[in-house]
Short mmCIF file of C-alpha atoms in Angstrom, two decimals:
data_model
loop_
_atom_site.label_atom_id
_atom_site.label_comp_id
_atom_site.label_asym_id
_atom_site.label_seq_id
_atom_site.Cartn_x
_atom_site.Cartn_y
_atom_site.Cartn_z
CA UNK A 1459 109.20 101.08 106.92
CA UNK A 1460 111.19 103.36 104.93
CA UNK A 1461 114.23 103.59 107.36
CA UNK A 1462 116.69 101.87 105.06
CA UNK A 1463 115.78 104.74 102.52
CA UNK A 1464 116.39 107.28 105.50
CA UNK A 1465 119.50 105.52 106.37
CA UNK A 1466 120.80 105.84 103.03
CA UNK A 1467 119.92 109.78 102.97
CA UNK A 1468 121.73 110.26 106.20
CA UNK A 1469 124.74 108.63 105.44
CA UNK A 1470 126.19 111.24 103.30
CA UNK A 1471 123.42 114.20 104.56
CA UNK A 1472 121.65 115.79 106.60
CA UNK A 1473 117.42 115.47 106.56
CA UNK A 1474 115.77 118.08 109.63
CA UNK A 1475 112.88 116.18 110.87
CA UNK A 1476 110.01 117.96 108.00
CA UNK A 1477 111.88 116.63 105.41
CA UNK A 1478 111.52 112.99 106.72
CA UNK A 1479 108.23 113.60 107.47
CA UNK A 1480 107.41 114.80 104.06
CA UNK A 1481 109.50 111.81 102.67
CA UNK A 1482 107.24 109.42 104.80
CA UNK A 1483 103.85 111.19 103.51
CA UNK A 1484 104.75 110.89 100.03
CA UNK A 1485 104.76 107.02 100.52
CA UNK A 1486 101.76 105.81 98.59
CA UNK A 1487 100.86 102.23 99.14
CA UNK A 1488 103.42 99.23 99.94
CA UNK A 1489 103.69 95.52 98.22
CA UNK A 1490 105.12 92.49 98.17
CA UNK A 1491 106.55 91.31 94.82
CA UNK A 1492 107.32 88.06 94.57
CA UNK A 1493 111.25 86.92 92.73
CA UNK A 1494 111.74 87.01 89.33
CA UNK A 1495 108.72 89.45 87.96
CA UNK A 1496 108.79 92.44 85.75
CA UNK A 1497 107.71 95.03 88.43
CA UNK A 1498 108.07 97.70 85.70
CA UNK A 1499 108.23 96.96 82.01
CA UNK A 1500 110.50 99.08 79.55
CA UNK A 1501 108.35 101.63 78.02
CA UNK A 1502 105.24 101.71 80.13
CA UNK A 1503 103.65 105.16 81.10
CA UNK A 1504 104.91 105.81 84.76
CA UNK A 1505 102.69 107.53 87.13
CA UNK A 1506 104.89 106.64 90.38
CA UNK A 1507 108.80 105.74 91.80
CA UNK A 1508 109.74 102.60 93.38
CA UNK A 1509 111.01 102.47 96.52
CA UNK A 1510 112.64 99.46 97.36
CA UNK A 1511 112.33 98.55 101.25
CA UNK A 1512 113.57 94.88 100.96
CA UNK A 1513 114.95 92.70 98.72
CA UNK A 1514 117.38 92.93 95.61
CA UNK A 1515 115.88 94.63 92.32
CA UNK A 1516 117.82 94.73 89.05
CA UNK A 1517 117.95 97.16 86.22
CA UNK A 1518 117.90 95.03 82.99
CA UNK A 1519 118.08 95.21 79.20
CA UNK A 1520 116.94 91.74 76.93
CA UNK A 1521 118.49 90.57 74.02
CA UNK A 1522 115.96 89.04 70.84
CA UNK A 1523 118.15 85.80 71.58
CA UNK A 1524 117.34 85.95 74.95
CA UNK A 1525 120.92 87.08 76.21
CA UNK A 1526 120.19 89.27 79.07
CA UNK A 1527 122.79 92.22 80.62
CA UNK A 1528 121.78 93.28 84.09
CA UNK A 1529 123.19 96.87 84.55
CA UNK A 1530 122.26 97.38 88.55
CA UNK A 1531 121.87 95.72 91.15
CA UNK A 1532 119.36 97.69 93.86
CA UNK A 1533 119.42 96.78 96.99
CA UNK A 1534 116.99 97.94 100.14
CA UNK A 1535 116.75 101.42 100.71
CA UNK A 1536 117.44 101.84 96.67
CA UNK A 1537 114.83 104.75 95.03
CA UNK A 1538 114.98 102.24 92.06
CA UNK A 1539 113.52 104.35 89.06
CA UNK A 1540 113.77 107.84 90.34
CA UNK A 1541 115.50 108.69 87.21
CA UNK A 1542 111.24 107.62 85.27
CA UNK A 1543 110.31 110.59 87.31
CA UNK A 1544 111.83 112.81 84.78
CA UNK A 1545 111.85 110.05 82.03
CA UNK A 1546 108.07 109.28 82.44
CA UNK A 1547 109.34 105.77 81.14
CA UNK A 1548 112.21 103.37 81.59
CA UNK A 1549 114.49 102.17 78.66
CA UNK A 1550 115.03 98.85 80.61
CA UNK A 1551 112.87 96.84 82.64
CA UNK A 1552 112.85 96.35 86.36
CA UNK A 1553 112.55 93.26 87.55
CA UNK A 1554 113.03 91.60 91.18
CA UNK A 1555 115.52 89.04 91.62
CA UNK A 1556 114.38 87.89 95.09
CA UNK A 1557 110.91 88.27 96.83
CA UNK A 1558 110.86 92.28 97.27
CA UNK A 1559 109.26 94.20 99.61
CA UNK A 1560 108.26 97.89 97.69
CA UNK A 1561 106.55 101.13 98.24
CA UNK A 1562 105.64 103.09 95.80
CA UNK A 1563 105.89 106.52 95.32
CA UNK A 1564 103.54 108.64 93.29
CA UNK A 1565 105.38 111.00 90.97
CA UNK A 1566 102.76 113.72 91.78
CA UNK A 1567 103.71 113.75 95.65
CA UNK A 1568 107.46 113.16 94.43
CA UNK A 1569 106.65 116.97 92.63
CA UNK A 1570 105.23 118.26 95.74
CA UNK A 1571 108.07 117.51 98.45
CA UNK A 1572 110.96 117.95 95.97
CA UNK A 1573 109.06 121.79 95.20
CA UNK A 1574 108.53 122.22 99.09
CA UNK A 1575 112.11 121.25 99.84
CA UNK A 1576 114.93 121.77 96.93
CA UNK A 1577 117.16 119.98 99.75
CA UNK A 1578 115.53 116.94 99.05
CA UNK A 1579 115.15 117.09 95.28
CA UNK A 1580 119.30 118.04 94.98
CA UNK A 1581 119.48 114.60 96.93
CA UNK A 1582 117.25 112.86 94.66
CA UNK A 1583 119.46 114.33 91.98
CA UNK A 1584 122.38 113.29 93.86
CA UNK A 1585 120.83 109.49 93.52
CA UNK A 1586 120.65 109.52 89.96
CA UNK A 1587 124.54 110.96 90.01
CA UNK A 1588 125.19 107.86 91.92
CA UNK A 1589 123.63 105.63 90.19
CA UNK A 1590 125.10 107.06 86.73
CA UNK A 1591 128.69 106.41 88.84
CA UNK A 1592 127.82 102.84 89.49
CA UNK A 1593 127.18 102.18 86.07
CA UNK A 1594 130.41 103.56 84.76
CA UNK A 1595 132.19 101.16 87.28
CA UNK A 1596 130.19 98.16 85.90
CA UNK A 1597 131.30 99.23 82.51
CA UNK A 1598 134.79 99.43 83.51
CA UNK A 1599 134.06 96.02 84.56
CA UNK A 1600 132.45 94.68 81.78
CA UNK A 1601 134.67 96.38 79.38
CA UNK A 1602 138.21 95.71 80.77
CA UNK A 1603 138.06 93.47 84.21
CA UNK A 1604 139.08 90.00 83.91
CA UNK A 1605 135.72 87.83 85.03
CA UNK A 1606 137.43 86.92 88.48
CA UNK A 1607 137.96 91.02 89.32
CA UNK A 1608 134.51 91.33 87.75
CA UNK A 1609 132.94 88.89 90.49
CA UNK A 1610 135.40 90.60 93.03
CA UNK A 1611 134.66 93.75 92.70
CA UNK A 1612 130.93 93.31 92.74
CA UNK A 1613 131.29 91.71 96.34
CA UNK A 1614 132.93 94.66 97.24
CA UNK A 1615 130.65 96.90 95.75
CA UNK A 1616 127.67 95.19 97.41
CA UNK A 1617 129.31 95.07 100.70
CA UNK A 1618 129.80 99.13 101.04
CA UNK A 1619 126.09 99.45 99.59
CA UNK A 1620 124.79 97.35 102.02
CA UNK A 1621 126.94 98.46 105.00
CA UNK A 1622 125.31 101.55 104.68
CA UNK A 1623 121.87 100.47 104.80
CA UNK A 1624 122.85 98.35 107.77
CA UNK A 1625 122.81 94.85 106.34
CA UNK A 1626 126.34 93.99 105.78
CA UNK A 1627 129.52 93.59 108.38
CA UNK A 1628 133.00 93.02 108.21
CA UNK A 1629 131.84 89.46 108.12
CA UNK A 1630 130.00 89.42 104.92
CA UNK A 1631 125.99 89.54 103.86
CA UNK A 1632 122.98 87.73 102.89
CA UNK A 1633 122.53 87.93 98.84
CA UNK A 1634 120.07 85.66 97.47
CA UNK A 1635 120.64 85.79 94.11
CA UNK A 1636 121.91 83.22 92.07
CA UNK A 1637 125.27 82.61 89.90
CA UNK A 1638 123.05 82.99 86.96
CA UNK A 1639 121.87 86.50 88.44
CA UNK A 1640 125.78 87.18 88.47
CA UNK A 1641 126.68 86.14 85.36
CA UNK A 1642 124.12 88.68 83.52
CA UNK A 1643 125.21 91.34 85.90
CA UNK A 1644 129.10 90.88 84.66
CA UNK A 1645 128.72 89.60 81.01
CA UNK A 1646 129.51 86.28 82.10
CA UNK A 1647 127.91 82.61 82.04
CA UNK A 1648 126.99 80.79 84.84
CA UNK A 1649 129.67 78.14 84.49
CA UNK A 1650 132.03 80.41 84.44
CA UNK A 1651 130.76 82.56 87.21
CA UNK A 1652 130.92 79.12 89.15
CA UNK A 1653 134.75 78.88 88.20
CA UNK A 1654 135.50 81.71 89.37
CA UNK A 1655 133.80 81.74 92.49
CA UNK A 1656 135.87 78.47 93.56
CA UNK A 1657 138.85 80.09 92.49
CA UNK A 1658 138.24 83.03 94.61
CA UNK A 1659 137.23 81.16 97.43
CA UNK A 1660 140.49 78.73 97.58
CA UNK A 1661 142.29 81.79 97.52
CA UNK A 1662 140.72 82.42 100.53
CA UNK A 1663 139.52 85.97 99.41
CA UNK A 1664 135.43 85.13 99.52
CA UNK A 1665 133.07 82.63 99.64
CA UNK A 1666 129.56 82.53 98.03
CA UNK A 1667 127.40 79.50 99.20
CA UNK A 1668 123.86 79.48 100.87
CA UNK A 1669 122.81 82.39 99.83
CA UNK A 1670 125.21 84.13 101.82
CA UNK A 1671 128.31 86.20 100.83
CA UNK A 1672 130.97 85.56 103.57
CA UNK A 1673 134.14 87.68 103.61
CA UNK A 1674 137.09 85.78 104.30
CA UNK A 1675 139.77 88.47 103.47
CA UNK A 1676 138.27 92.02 102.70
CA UNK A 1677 141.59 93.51 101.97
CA UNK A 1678 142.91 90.33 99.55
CA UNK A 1679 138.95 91.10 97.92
CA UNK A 1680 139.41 94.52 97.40
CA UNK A 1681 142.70 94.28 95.93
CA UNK A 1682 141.51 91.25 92.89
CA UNK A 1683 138.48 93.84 92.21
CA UNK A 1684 140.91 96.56 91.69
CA UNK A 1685 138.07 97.93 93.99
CA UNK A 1686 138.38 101.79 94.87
CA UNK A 1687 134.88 102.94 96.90
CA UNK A 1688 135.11 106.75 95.75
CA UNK A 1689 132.46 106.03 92.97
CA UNK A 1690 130.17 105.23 95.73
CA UNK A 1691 130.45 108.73 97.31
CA UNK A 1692 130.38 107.42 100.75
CA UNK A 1693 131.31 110.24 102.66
CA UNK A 1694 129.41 112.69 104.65
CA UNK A 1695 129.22 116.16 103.45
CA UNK A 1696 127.98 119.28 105.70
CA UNK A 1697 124.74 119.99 104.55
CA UNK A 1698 124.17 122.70 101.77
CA UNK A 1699 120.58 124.48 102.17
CA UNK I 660 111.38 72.61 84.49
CA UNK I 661 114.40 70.23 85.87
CA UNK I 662 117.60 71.29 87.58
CA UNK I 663 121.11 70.81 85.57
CA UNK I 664 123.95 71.09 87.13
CA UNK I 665 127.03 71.30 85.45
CA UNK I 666 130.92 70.39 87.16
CA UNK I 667 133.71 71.36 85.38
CA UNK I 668 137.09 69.98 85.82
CA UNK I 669 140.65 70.82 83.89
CA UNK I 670 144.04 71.69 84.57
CA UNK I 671 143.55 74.01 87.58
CA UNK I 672 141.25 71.26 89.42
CA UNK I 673 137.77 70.67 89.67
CA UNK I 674 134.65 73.29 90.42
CA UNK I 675 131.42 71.43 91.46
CA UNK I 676 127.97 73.09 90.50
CA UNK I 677 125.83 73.25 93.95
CA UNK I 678 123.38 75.64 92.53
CA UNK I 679 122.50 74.16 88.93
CA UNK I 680 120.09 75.72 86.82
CA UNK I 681 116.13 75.09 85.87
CA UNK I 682 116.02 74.56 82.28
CA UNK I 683 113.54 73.00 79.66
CA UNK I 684 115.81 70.06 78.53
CA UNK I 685 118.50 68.46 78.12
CA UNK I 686 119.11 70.09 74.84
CA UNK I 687 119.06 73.23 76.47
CA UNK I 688 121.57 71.62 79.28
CA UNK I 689 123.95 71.26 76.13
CA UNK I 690 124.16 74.48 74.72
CA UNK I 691 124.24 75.81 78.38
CA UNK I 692 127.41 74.13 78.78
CA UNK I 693 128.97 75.25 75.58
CA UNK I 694 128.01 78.80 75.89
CA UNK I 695 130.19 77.94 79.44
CA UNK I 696 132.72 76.28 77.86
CA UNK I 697 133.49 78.96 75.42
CA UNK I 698 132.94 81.50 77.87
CA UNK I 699 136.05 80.14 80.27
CA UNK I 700 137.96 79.50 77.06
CA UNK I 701 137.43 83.17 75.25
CA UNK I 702 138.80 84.64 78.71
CA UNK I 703 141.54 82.09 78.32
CA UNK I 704 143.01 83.07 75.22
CA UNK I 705 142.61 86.91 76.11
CA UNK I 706 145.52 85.66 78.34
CA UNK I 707 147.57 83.76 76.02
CA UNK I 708 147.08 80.76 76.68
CA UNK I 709 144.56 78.17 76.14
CA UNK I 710 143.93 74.89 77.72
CA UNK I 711 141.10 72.52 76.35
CA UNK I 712 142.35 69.42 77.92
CA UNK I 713 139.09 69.88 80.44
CA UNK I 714 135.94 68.43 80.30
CA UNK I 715 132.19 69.48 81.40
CA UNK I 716 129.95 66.93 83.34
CA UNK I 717 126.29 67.94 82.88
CA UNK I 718 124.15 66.25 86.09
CA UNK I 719 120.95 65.55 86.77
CA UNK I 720 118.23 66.23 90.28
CA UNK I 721 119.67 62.76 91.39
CA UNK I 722 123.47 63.79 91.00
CA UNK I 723 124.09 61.42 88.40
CA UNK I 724 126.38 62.56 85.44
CA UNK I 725 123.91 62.59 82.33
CA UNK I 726 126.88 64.08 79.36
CA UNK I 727 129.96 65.24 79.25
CA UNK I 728 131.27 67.75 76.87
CA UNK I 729 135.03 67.96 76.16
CA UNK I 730 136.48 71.15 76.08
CA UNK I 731 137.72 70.66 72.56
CA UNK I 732 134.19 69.59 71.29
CA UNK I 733 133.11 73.05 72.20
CA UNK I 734 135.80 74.72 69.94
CA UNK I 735 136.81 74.34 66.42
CA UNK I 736 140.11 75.65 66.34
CA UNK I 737 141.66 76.00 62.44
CA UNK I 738 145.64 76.23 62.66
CA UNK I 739 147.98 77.27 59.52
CA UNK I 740 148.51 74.17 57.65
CA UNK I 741 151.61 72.41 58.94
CA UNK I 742 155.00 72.63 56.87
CA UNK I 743 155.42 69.49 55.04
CA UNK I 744 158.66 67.78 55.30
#
């Protein structure tokens, strides 16, 4: 149930066999959330952490006019709103973007494994590092990266996320999101996200159709994303107890 | 709520809309397709140069072109008055 989560772990750590147990007992109660809902609104008391087990999830802030700026995309495995353990609250909402599969994770048994095992809580900490890395990537994005590196460099990011969690290939990946879901993730509009997806896929770089992401040239990609994977701290480190 | 869908074509060629989007009305359809207008356009002149020769074709559920929008309706552009002769 949670093996994407473990997967995740494991790629860059180490977890002895009590600290997956005590990851798996901590697991509360499981859902399905169906696309496009407010699973957790900005502001609202939090008692428990999401753990996404399938699905995509967004982090996302509203404008009054109804402009919206998504600022991460969470895929399966994802501990979306560790960080509300500490926070007690979000400043954004969470909301799914396709139908979502979650398990949530009460922050009192979140206290109790992360007190047994300070392993475990530095890799929680280590989760809301990465995440603070991914969204100083998107703002290099947003901020400087021409819409068609934007788009680029997203499907890159995406792919090495979801490699990881062992639902992406050299080939490419299932993302069922939509150009609209795109365009609020890179400060775009979903004409133009359309644009640029043609352009990018007569260049023979990538091709988004179907619900389906399919690589046609991972190293052409990479290079119009400008896209460098050491913000996603993919390597394995000894383990540190 | 019906499905837009909205095809662009200019200079560089054409990009059809396979996905469209679910929105209240066709008044809604519009401003979508500014706000993408000037979206392509505002990237355009970070580059230098601008074309609004292109045009916008808004279509319906049955595929059948409802509007167009011109790129130049979706732009006022003021220029320094011209030198008289």
């Amino acid at each position: 149930m949670i093996e994407r989560h473990l997967m995740k772990l494991r790629a860059r750590d180490d977890l002895t066999d009590e600290e997956e147990q005590a990851i798996r007992s901590a697991v509360a109660d499981v859902k399905e959330v169906s696309a496009d809902q407010v699973y957790v609104r900005a502001g609202d008391p939090l008692t428990a952490a999401t753990l996404l087990l399938d699905g995509i999830m967004c982090r996302a802030k509203d404008l009054r006019n109804g402009e919206r700026q998504i600022s991460e995309l969470n895929v399966a495995g994802d501990f979306v709103d560790v960080h509300g353990f500490t926070l007690k609250q979000l400043d954004h909402n969470l909301i799914t973007l396709t139908d979502c599969r979650v398990a949530s994770v009460p922050h009192a048994r979140l206290r109790e494994i992360t007190e047994a095992f300070p392993h475990l809580a530095r890799l929680y900490w280590f989760g809301t590092n990465l995440d603070a890395a991914i969204h100083r990537e998107w703002e290099l994005s947003l901020g400087r990266r021409t819409a068609y590196a934007r788009i680029a460099h997203l499907f890159c990011e995406l792919r090495a996320r979801l490699e990881l969690v062992g639902l992406a290939d050299g080939d490419g990946y299932d993302l069922a999101v939509t150009q609209g879901d795109i365009a609020e993730c890179m400060g775009l509009t979903p004409v133009h996200v359309n644009r640029m997806l043609k352009q990018l896929r007569e260049e023979g770089l990538v091709e988004f159709r179907d619900r389906r992401v399919a690589i046609l040239d991972w190293e052409g990609l990479a290079r119009a994303g400008e896209f460098d994977p050491s913000y996603l701290y993919l390597g394995r480190r000894p383990r540190e107890d | 709520m019906p499905r837009y869908y909205f095809h662009t074509h200019n200079g560089s060629g054409s990009s059809f809309d396979e996905e469209g989007q679910e929105l209240p009305d066709i008044h809604a359809a519009r401003r979508e397709a500014l706000r993408g207008i000037r979206s392509i356009v505002s990237e355009e002149a970070q580059s230098g140069e601008v074309d609004l020769r292109g045009r916008l074709d808004v279509a319906g559920g049955d595929g059948g072109v409802l509007f167009t929008v011109q790129y130049d309706e979706a732009i006022q552009v003021r220029r320094r008055e011209e030198a008289r002769p």
